[in-house]
Amino acid sequence: MIDSTIKQVVSWNVLNHKRPYTEEFFKNYFAKRKIEELMEFLLPNVDNLETLIKKAKLFGLNISPKQKHVSFQFAGVKVKETDLDQKNLYDVEFFQDYFEKRKDLKVTEVKDLVQVYQEEKFSKEKHSEETRSFGSPIQCSGETEILFMNLR
């Protein structure tokens, strides 16, 4: 996508040759990834569903819970919870169970959640660039990390 800041190189053998890779496909694909990323960030930082919906709007994510299902809208793309990653099915039951388990935990109030998100994203990108250039860290005796360089 020309107007997207996300860039990722894909090998020919990874592509599904039966699927049309149109602009709409990539728009949906990147929107789903962003929704999953935002949900992973927001859930530990909120204590109920109403707060989650309010905080998600700061990031441009609209969450609409229905009776059983939840729909998400990000950057003009509407997504059902069943279309997202299957490790967490973000339906109404999931949110009820999640917040019921967390009701004893006190969430620290963060004034600028968007700033915290951007800092975490920057540190993750920096860490991934370091591991990409030096190789992956390997644990040795549980105390030290040794970085091996990729020989190309």
Backbone as a printed PyTorch tensor [residue, N CA C, xyz], in Angstrom:
tensor([[[  0.8370,  -1.1690,   0.0000],
         [  0.0000,   0.0000,   0.0000],
         [  0.8830,   1.2330,   0.0000]],

        [[  0.5700,   2.1480,  -0.8210],
         [  1.4020,   3.3220,  -1.0040],
         [  1.3120,   4.2650,   0.1870]],

        [[  0.1160,   4.4640,   0.7330],
         [ -0.0530,   5.4510,   1.7950],
         [  0.1560,   4.8790,   3.2000]],

        [[  0.5370,   3.6250,   3.3150],
         [  0.7270,   3.0000,   4.6230],
         [  2.1730,   3.1360,   5.0760]],

        [[  2.3550,   3.2820,   6.3830],
         [  3.7050,   3.3670,   6.9250],
         [  4.2720,   1.9880,   7.2080]],

        [[  3.4250,   0.9610,   7.2030],
         [  3.8770,  -0.3990,   7.4670],
         [  4.4450,  -0.9700,   6.1750]],

        [[  5.6640,  -1.4660,   6.2640],
         [  6.2950,  -2.0900,   5.1070],
         [  6.8310,  -3.4400,   5.5290]],

        [[  6.5410,  -4.4590,   4.7490],
         [  6.9960,  -5.7890,   5.0680],
         [  7.2700,  -6.5280,   3.7660]],

        [[  8.4250,  -7.1470,   3.6880],
         [  8.8070,  -7.8950,   2.5070],
         [  8.2380,  -9.3010,   2.6280]],

        [[  7.6110,  -9.7900,   1.5570],
         [  7.0060, -11.1100,   1.5660],
         [  7.6290, -11.9170,   0.4310]],

        [[  8.0510, -13.1360,   0.7610],
         [  8.6190, -14.0180,  -0.2560],
         [  7.5130, -14.5960,  -1.1290]],

        [[  7.8630, -14.9380,  -2.3570],
         [  6.9040, -15.4690,  -3.3070],
         [  6.3090, -16.7830,  -2.8120]],

        [[  7.1030, -17.6300,  -2.1830],
         [  6.6130, -18.9400,  -1.7610],
         [  5.6780, -18.8680,  -0.5430]],

        [[  5.6100, -17.7280,   0.1280],
         [  4.7330, -17.5560,   1.2830],
         [  3.3210, -17.1650,   0.8550]],

        [[  3.1880, -16.5820,  -0.3010],
         [  1.8950, -16.0930,  -0.7690],
         [  0.9370, -17.2340,  -1.0840]],

        [[ -0.3190, -17.0200,  -0.8220],
         [ -1.3620, -17.9410,  -1.2320],
         [ -1.7590, -17.5230,  -2.6430]],

        [[ -1.4900, -18.3620,  -3.6080],
         [ -1.6820, -17.9690,  -5.0070],
         [ -3.1510, -18.0020,  -5.4400]],

        [[ -4.0420, -18.5160,  -4.5800],
         [ -5.4690, -18.5360,  -4.9010],
         [ -6.1710, -17.2640,  -4.4410]],

        [[ -5.5370, -16.4980,  -3.5690],
         [ -6.1500, -15.2920,  -3.0030],
         [ -5.7460, -14.0660,  -3.8280]],

        [[ -6.7060, -13.2260,  -4.1600],
         [ -6.3360, -11.9920,  -4.8570],
         [ -5.7650, -10.9750,  -3.8580]],

        [[ -4.5610, -10.5550,  -4.0730],
         [ -3.9210,  -9.5870,  -3.1900],
         [ -4.2100,  -8.1820,  -3.7000]],

        [[ -5.3810,  -7.7080,  -3.3200],
         [ -5.8250,  -6.3900,  -3.7410],
         [ -5.5620,  -5.3890,  -2.6270]],

        [[ -5.8280,  -4.1410,  -2.9290],
         [ -5.6670,  -3.0910,  -1.9280],
         [ -6.6110,  -3.3320,  -0.7500]],

        [[ -7.8030,  -3.8150,  -1.0160],
         [ -8.7840,  -4.1090,   0.0380],
         [ -8.2760,  -5.2210,   0.9690]],

        [[ -7.6480,  -6.2560,   0.3810],
         [ -7.1000,  -7.3400,   1.1940],
         [ -6.0490,  -6.8080,   2.1650]],

        [[ -5.1160,  -6.0140,   1.6560],
         [ -4.0460,  -5.5050,   2.5050],
         [ -4.5760,  -4.5120,   3.5410]],

        [[ -5.5700,  -3.7330,   3.1790],
         [ -6.1740,  -2.8000,   4.1270],
         [ -6.7880,  -3.5720,   5.2960]],

        [[ -7.5250,  -4.6350,   4.9880],
         [ -8.1210,  -5.4710,   6.0330],
         [ -7.0570,  -6.1790,   6.8540]],

        [[ -6.0430,  -6.6890,   6.1950],
         [ -4.9850,  -7.4340,   6.8700],
         [ -4.2500,  -6.5540,   7.8830]],

        [[ -3.8520,  -5.3670,   7.4660],
         [ -3.1200,  -4.4790,   8.3730],
         [ -4.0230,  -3.9150,   9.4690]],

        [[ -5.2900,  -3.7010,   9.1640],
         [ -6.2310,  -3.2420,  10.1880],
         [ -6.4140,  -4.3140,  11.2620]],

        [[ -6.5330,  -5.5740,  10.8610],
         [ -6.6690,  -6.6690,  11.8290],
         [ -5.4340,  -6.7690,  12.7130]],

        [[ -4.2670,  -6.6570,  12.1150],
         [ -3.0320,  -6.7180,  12.9120],
         [ -2.9670,  -5.5690,  13.8990]],

        [[ -3.3620,  -4.3940,  13.4950],
         [ -3.3370,  -3.2300,  14.3740],
         [ -4.3510,  -3.3850,  15.5070]],

        [[ -5.5270,  -3.9150,  15.2020],
         [ -6.5380,  -4.1390,  16.2400],
         [ -6.0170,  -5.1180,  17.2760]],

        [[ -5.4100,  -6.2190,  16.8250],
         [ -4.8590,  -7.2040,  17.7620],
         [ -3.7680,  -6.5840,  18.6200]],

        [[ -2.9160,  -5.7840,  18.0030],
         [ -1.8290,  -5.1240,  18.7340],
         [ -2.3830,  -4.1590,  19.7850]],

        [[ -3.3760,  -3.3770,  19.4040],
         [ -3.9810,  -2.4320,  20.3430],
         [ -4.7000,  -3.1470,  21.4820]],

        [[ -5.3740,  -4.2460,  21.1820],
         [ -6.0710,  -4.9900,  22.2360],
         [ -5.0730,  -5.5890,  23.2270]],

        [[ -3.9590,  -6.1010,  22.7380],
         [ -2.9350,  -6.6430,  23.6330],
         [ -2.3550,  -5.5570,  24.5260]],

        [[ -2.2730,  -4.3430,  24.0230],
         [ -1.7550,  -3.2360,  24.8220],
         [ -2.7990,  -2.7010,  25.7980]],

        [[ -4.0280,  -2.5410,  25.3400],
         [ -5.0480,  -1.8810,  26.1470],
         [ -5.5990,  -2.7430,  27.2840]],

        [[ -5.7640,  -4.0340,  27.0560],
         [ -6.4010,  -4.8670,  28.0720],
         [ -5.7210,  -4.8120,  29.4370]],

        [[ -4.4010,  -4.8920,  29.5380],
         [ -3.7950,  -4.8030,  30.8750],
         [ -3.8960,  -3.4100,  31.5030]],

        [[ -4.2200,  -2.4020,  30.7200],
         [ -4.2550,  -1.0280,  31.2180],
         [ -5.6470,  -0.5110,  31.5520]],

        [[ -6.6550,  -1.3610,  31.5080],
         [ -8.0150,  -0.9500,  31.8360],
         [ -8.6150,  -1.9320,  32.8270]],

        [[ -9.6780,  -1.4870,  33.5200],
         [-10.2820,  -2.3500,  34.5250],
         [-11.7320,  -2.7240,  34.2370]],

        [[-12.3250,  -2.1740,  33.1710],
         [-13.6710,  -2.5970,  32.7820],
         [-13.8980,  -2.3000,  31.2950]],

        [[-15.0080,  -2.8090,  30.7880],
         [-15.2840,  -2.7000,  29.3550],
         [-15.5440,  -1.2630,  28.9260]],

        [[-16.2100,  -0.4880,  29.7510],
         [-16.5040,   0.9000,  29.3990],
         [-15.2180,   1.7100,  29.2440]],

        [[-14.2840,   1.4900,  30.1650],
         [-12.9920,   2.1730,  30.0760],
         [-12.2290,   1.7330,  28.8320]],

        [[-12.3110,   0.4370,  28.5180],
         [-11.6490,  -0.0800,  27.3170],
         [-12.1880,   0.6170,  26.0720]],

        [[-13.4950,   0.7740,  25.9960],
         [-14.1050,   1.4150,  24.8210],
         [-13.6550,   2.8700,  24.7090]],

        [[-13.6000,   3.5790,  25.8450],
         [-13.1660,   4.9820,  25.8310],
         [-11.6980,   5.1070,  25.4370]],

        [[-10.8470,   4.2670,  26.0160],
         [ -9.4100,   4.3460,  25.7170],
         [ -9.1180,   3.9250,  24.2830]],

        [[ -9.8790,   2.9620,  23.7720],
         [ -9.6750,   2.5050,  22.3990],
         [ -9.9730,   3.6270,  21.4110]],

        [[-10.9290,   4.4880,  21.7350],
         [-11.2670,   5.6030,  20.8390],
         [-10.1110,   6.5870,  20.7110]],

        [[ -9.2480,   6.6580,  21.7360],
         [ -8.0630,   7.5210,  21.6420],
         [ -7.1270,   7.0720,  20.5220]],

        [[ -7.1560,   5.7770,  20.2230],
         [ -6.2870,   5.2090,  19.1940],
         [ -7.0000,   5.0650,  17.8500]],

        [[ -8.2490,   5.4920,  17.7790],
         [ -9.0040,   5.3780,  16.5350],
         [ -9.6880,   4.0360,  16.3770]],

        [[ -9.7690,   3.2650,  17.4490],
         [-10.4050,   1.9510,  17.4180],
         [-11.7680,   2.0490,  18.0740]],

        [[-12.8070,   1.6870,  17.3240],
         [-14.1630,   1.6750,  17.8640],
         [-14.5480,   0.2430,  18.1860]],

        [[-14.9740,   0.0070,  19.4210],
         [-15.3890,  -1.3210,  19.8650],
         [-16.8880,  -1.2580,  20.1260]],

        [[-17.6420,  -2.1570,  19.4850],
         [-19.1010,  -2.1720,  19.6350],
         [-19.5410,  -3.5390,  20.1420]],

        [[-19.7560,  -3.6720,  21.4580],
         [-20.2660,  -4.9560,  21.9640],
         [-21.7660,  -5.0830,  21.7020]],

        [[-22.1630,  -6.2520,  21.2650],
         [-23.5810,  -6.5660,  21.0680],
         [-23.9710,  -7.5200,  22.2030]],

        [[-24.9890,  -8.3750,  21.9990],
         [-25.3810,  -9.3070,  23.0420],
         [-24.3230, -10.3860,  23.2640]],

        [[-23.8560, -11.0010,  22.1800],
         [-22.8360, -12.0500,  22.2980],
         [-21.5460, -11.6860,  21.5930]],

        [[-21.6510, -10.9440,  20.5390],
         [-20.5040, -10.6710,  19.6840],
         [-20.0260,  -9.2350,  19.8400]],

        [[-18.7940,  -9.0230,  19.3950],
         [-18.1830,  -7.6960,  19.4450],
         [-17.6600,  -7.3820,  18.0550]],

        [[-17.9040,  -6.1580,  17.6000],
         [-17.3380,  -5.7410,  16.3150],
         [-16.3600,  -4.6050,  16.5660]],

        [[-15.3430,  -4.5710,  15.7510],
         [-14.2950,  -3.5680,  15.8440],
         [-14.2650,  -2.7850,  14.5460]],

        [[-13.9170,  -1.5080,  14.6490],
         [-13.7280,  -0.6930,  13.4540],
         [-12.4630,   0.1210,  13.6380]],

        [[-11.5470,  -0.0250,  12.6740],
         [-10.2900,   0.7100,  12.7110],
         [ -9.9670,   1.1580,  11.2950]],

        [[ -9.7290,   2.4320,  11.1340],
         [ -9.3560,   3.0170,   9.8370],
         [-10.3690,   2.6730,   8.7500]],

        [[-11.6450,   2.7010,   9.1040],
         [-12.6900,   2.4410,   8.1280],
         [-12.9280,   0.9820,   7.8240]],

        [[-12.2480,   0.0770,   8.5080],
         [-12.3980,  -1.3530,   8.2840],
         [-13.1600,  -1.9500,   9.4570]],

        [[-14.2980,  -2.5800,   9.1690],
         [-15.0820,  -3.2500,  10.2020],
         [-14.6490,  -4.7090,  10.2750]],

        [[-14.4310,  -5.1730,  11.5030],
         [-13.9410,  -6.5300,  11.7210],
         [-14.7680,  -7.1640,  12.8380]],

        [[-15.1770,  -8.4120,  12.6300],
         [-15.8320,  -9.1730,  13.6920],
         [-14.7540,  -9.8270,  14.5460]],

        [[-15.1250, -10.2070,  15.7740],
         [-14.1350, -10.8390,  16.6450],
         [-13.6830, -12.1880,  16.0990]],

        [[-14.5110, -12.8380,  15.2990],
         [-14.1340, -14.1360,  14.7400],
         [-13.0930, -14.0030,  13.6380]],

        [[-12.9550, -12.8140,  13.0720],
         [-11.9640, -12.5960,  12.0170],
         [-10.5740, -12.3140,  12.5670]],

        [[-10.4900, -12.0120,  13.8570],
         [ -9.1970, -11.7180,  14.4710],
         [ -8.4810, -13.0160,  14.8310]],

        [[ -7.3060, -12.8720,  15.3940],
         [ -6.4890, -14.0070,  15.8030],
         [ -7.2840, -14.9220,  16.7350]],

        [[ -7.1720, -16.2080,  16.5300],
         [ -7.9900, -17.1510,  17.2850],
         [ -7.4620, -17.4660,  18.6820]],

        [[ -6.2890, -16.9590,  19.0580],
         [ -5.7990, -17.2420,  20.4130],
         [ -6.6390, -16.5150,  21.4550]],

        [[ -7.1730, -15.3620,  21.1280],
         [ -8.0970, -14.6270,  21.9880],
         [ -9.3250, -14.2790,  21.1780]],

        [[-10.4320, -14.9340,  21.4710],
         [-11.6750, -14.6180,  20.7920],
         [-12.3370, -13.4950,  21.5820]],

        [[-12.2340, -12.2800,  21.0800],
         [-12.7030, -11.1010,  21.7950],
         [-14.2180, -10.9460,  21.6810]],

        [[-14.9520, -11.8730,  22.2710],
         [-16.4020, -11.7440,  22.3090],
         [-16.8260, -11.2240,  23.6850]],

        [[-18.1090, -11.0300,  23.8860],
         [-18.6140, -10.4620,  25.1320],
         [-18.2490, -11.3530,  26.3140]],

        [[-18.3350, -12.6590,  26.1340],
         [-17.9890, -13.6000,  27.2130],
         [-16.5190, -13.4800,  27.6060]],

        [[-15.6380, -13.3110,  26.6180],
         [-14.2180, -13.1320,  26.9170],
         [-14.0000, -11.9070,  27.8050]],

        [[-14.6150, -10.7780,  27.4390],
         [-14.4430,  -9.5540,  28.2140],
         [-15.0240,  -9.6960,  29.6230]],

        [[-16.1800, -10.3470,  29.7620],
         [-16.7640, -10.5500,  31.0840],
         [-15.8320, -11.3890,  31.9630]],

        [[-15.3240, -12.4900,  31.4080],
         [-14.4060, -13.3470,  32.1640],
         [-13.1090, -12.6200,  32.4940]],

        [[-12.5910, -11.8990,  31.5180],
         [-11.3170, -11.2010,  31.7050],
         [-11.4130, -10.1680,  32.8230]],

        [[-12.4400,  -9.3510,  32.7810],
         [-12.5680,  -8.2920,  33.7950],
         [-13.0320,  -8.8500,  35.1420]],

        [[-13.7250,  -9.9780,  35.1430],
         [-14.0960, -10.6270,  36.4050],
         [-12.8450, -11.1370,  37.1220]],

        [[-11.9160, -11.7020,  36.3690],
         [-10.6570, -12.1940,  36.9550],
         [ -9.7740, -11.0430,  37.4290]],

        [[ -9.8540,  -9.9120,  36.7450],
         [ -8.9830,  -8.7800,  37.0490],
         [ -9.5900,  -7.7790,  38.0270]],

        [[-10.7990,  -8.0250,  38.5000],
         [-11.4490,  -7.0100,  39.3310],
         [-10.7090,  -6.7780,  40.6460]],

        [[ -9.9550,  -7.7580,  41.1300],
         [ -9.1930,  -7.5900,  42.3610],
         [ -7.9240,  -6.7680,  42.1470]],

        [[ -7.4160,  -6.7800,  40.9230],
         [ -6.1980,  -6.0240,  40.6230],
         [ -6.5290,  -4.5620,  40.3890]],

        [[ -5.7210,  -3.7000,  40.9260],
         [ -5.9000,  -2.2590,  40.7330],
         [ -5.0300,  -1.8140,  39.5610]],

        [[ -5.6470,  -1.1970,  38.5830],
         [ -4.9350,  -0.7030,  37.4090],
         [ -4.4250,   0.6990,  37.7220]],

        [[ -3.1350,   0.9120,  37.4820],
         [ -2.5890,   2.2470,  37.6970],
         [ -3.0690,   3.1620,  36.5760]],

        [[ -3.4930,   4.3300,  36.9390],
         [ -4.0070,   5.3010,  35.9660],
         [ -2.8430,   5.9650,  35.2400]],

        [[ -2.8570,   5.8700,  33.9320],
         [ -1.8340,   6.4790,  33.0960],
         [ -2.4580,   7.6980,  32.4450]],

        [[ -1.8110,   8.8490,  32.5970],
         [ -2.3760,  10.0850,  32.0590],
         [ -2.3970,  10.0920,  30.5420]],

        [[ -1.2840,   9.7410,  29.9230],
         [ -1.1940,   9.7860,  28.4710],
         [ -0.9070,   8.3830,  27.9430]],

        [[ -1.9690,   7.6110,  27.7370],
         [ -1.8430,   6.2320,  27.2940],
         [ -1.2730,   6.1440,  25.8870]],

        [[ -1.5990,   7.1060,  25.0380],
         [ -1.0790,   7.1120,  23.6670],
         [  0.4390,   7.2660,  23.6850]],

        [[  0.9490,   8.1220,  24.5510],
         [  2.4020,   8.3260,  24.6790],
         [  3.0820,   7.0340,  25.1290]],

        [[  2.4970,   6.3550,  26.1030],
         [  3.0610,   5.0960,  26.6000],
         [  3.0760,   4.0520,  25.4970]],

        [[  1.9950,   3.9820,  24.7170],
         [  1.9090,   3.0330,  23.6120],
         [  2.9960,   3.3010,  22.5730]],

        [[  3.1900,   4.5580,  22.2220],
         [  4.2020,   4.9020,  21.2280],
         [  5.6010,   4.5890,  21.7360]],

        [[  5.8580,   4.8200,  23.0290],
         [  7.1670,   4.5000,  23.5950],
         [  7.4140,   2.9990,  23.5830]],

        [[  6.3980,   2.2090,  23.9540],
         [  6.5470,   0.7570,  23.9230],
         [  6.7710,   0.2600,  22.5040]],

        [[  6.0370,   0.8180,  21.5600],
         [  6.1820,   0.4210,  20.1600],
         [  7.5860,   0.7610,  19.6550]],

        [[  8.0810,   1.9460,  20.0210],
         [  9.4170,   2.3500,  19.6160],
         [ 10.4670,   1.4190,  20.2110]],

        [[ 10.3210,   1.0650,  21.4840],
         [ 11.3070,   0.1850,  22.1150],
         [ 11.2600,  -1.2170,  21.5210]],

        [[ 10.0680,  -1.7050,  21.1470],
         [  9.9600,  -3.0140,  20.4960],
         [ 10.6190,  -2.9890,  19.1240]],

        [[ 10.3830,  -1.9030,  18.3670],
         [ 10.9960,  -1.7890,  17.0420],
         [ 12.5100,  -1.7150,  17.1640]],

        [[ 12.9890,  -0.9820,  18.1540],
         [ 14.4280,  -0.8590,  18.3530],
         [ 15.0190,  -2.2090,  18.7250]],

        [[ 14.3340,  -2.9500,  19.5980],
         [ 14.8090,  -4.2660,  20.0130],
         [ 14.8130,  -5.2370,  18.8370]],

        [[ 13.7600,  -5.1790,  17.9940],
         [ 13.7080,  -6.0900,  16.8510],
         [ 14.7960,  -5.7590,  15.8320]],

        [[ 15.1290,  -4.4680,  15.6730],
         [ 16.2180,  -4.0910,  14.7750],
         [ 17.5550,  -4.5980,  15.3050]],

        [[ 17.7450,  -4.5250,  16.6260],
         [ 18.9860,  -5.0130,  17.2200],
         [ 19.1240,  -6.5150,  17.0470]],

        [[ 18.0590,  -7.2660,  17.2930],
         [ 18.1420,  -8.7150,  17.1450],
         [ 18.2550,  -9.1110,  15.6880]],

        [[ 17.6880,  -8.3070,  14.7910],
         [ 17.8070,  -8.6020,  13.3730],
         [ 19.2410,  -8.4060,  12.9050]],

        [[ 19.9230,  -7.3940,  13.4270],
         [ 21.2810,  -7.1300,  12.9750],
         [ 22.3170,  -7.9900,  13.6950]],

        [[ 22.0350,  -8.3900,  14.9270],
         [ 23.0140,  -9.1710,  15.6790],
         [ 22.6310, -10.6260,  15.8270]],

        [[ 21.4730, -11.0170,  15.4360],
         [ 21.0300, -12.3900,  15.6440],
         [ 20.1450, -12.4560,  16.8620]],

        [[ 19.6320, -13.6300,  17.1230],
         [ 18.7150, -13.7520,  18.2550],
         [ 19.4930, -14.0470,  19.5240]],

        [[ 19.0360, -13.5110,  20.6630],
         [ 19.7260, -13.7750,  21.9150],
         [ 19.5020, -15.2130,  22.3620]],

        [[ 20.5290, -15.8200,  22.9530],
         [ 20.4530, -17.1830,  23.4410],
         [ 20.7800, -17.1670,  24.9200]],

        [[ 19.9470, -17.8140,  25.7280],
         [ 20.1720, -17.8570,  27.1610],
         [ 21.2820, -18.8580,  27.4760]],

        [[ 22.2120, -18.4550,  28.3020],
         [ 23.2750, -19.3330,  28.7630],
         [ 23.2280, -19.3640,  30.2820]],

        [[ 22.9980, -20.5090,  30.8550],
         [ 22.9470, -20.7420,  32.2950],
         [ 21.9740, -19.7960,  32.9970]],

        [[ 20.9870, -19.2950,  32.2860],
         [ 19.9370, -18.4930,  32.8820],
         [ 20.3640, -17.1060,  33.3390]],

        [[ 21.6090, -16.7220,  33.2100],
         [ 22.0590, -15.4360,  33.7330],
         [ 22.5270, -14.4750,  32.6580]],

        [[ 23.1970, -14.9770,  31.6640],
         [ 23.7740, -14.0800,  30.6660],
         [ 23.1890, -14.3640,  29.2950]],

        [[ 23.2410, -13.3810,  28.4630],
         [ 22.8160, -13.5290,  27.0760],
         [ 24.0140, -13.3330,  26.1830]],

        [[ 24.1230, -14.1950,  25.2000],
         [ 25.1880, -14.0570,  24.2190],
         [ 24.5300, -13.7840,  22.8700]],

        [[ 25.0040, -12.7780,  22.2310],
         [ 24.4570, -12.4320,  20.9300],
         [ 25.3840, -12.9520,  19.8400]],

        [[ 24.8130, -13.6900,  18.9300],
         [ 25.5820, -14.1940,  17.8130],
         [ 25.2490, -13.3950,  16.5700]],

        [[ 26.2600, -13.0850,  15.8140],
         [ 26.0390, -12.3290,  14.5890],
         [ 25.6240, -13.2680,  13.4840]],

        [[ 24.7160, -12.8130,  12.6770],
         [ 24.3060, -13.5710,  11.5040],
         [ 25.3990, -13.4420,  10.4460]],

        [[ 25.9140, -14.5540,  10.0320],
         [ 26.9320, -14.5320,   8.9750],
         [ 26.2210, -14.7470,   7.6590]],

        [[ 26.3640, -13.7950,   6.8230],
         [ 25.6700, -13.8810,   5.5130],
         [ 26.6570, -13.8560,   4.4150]]])
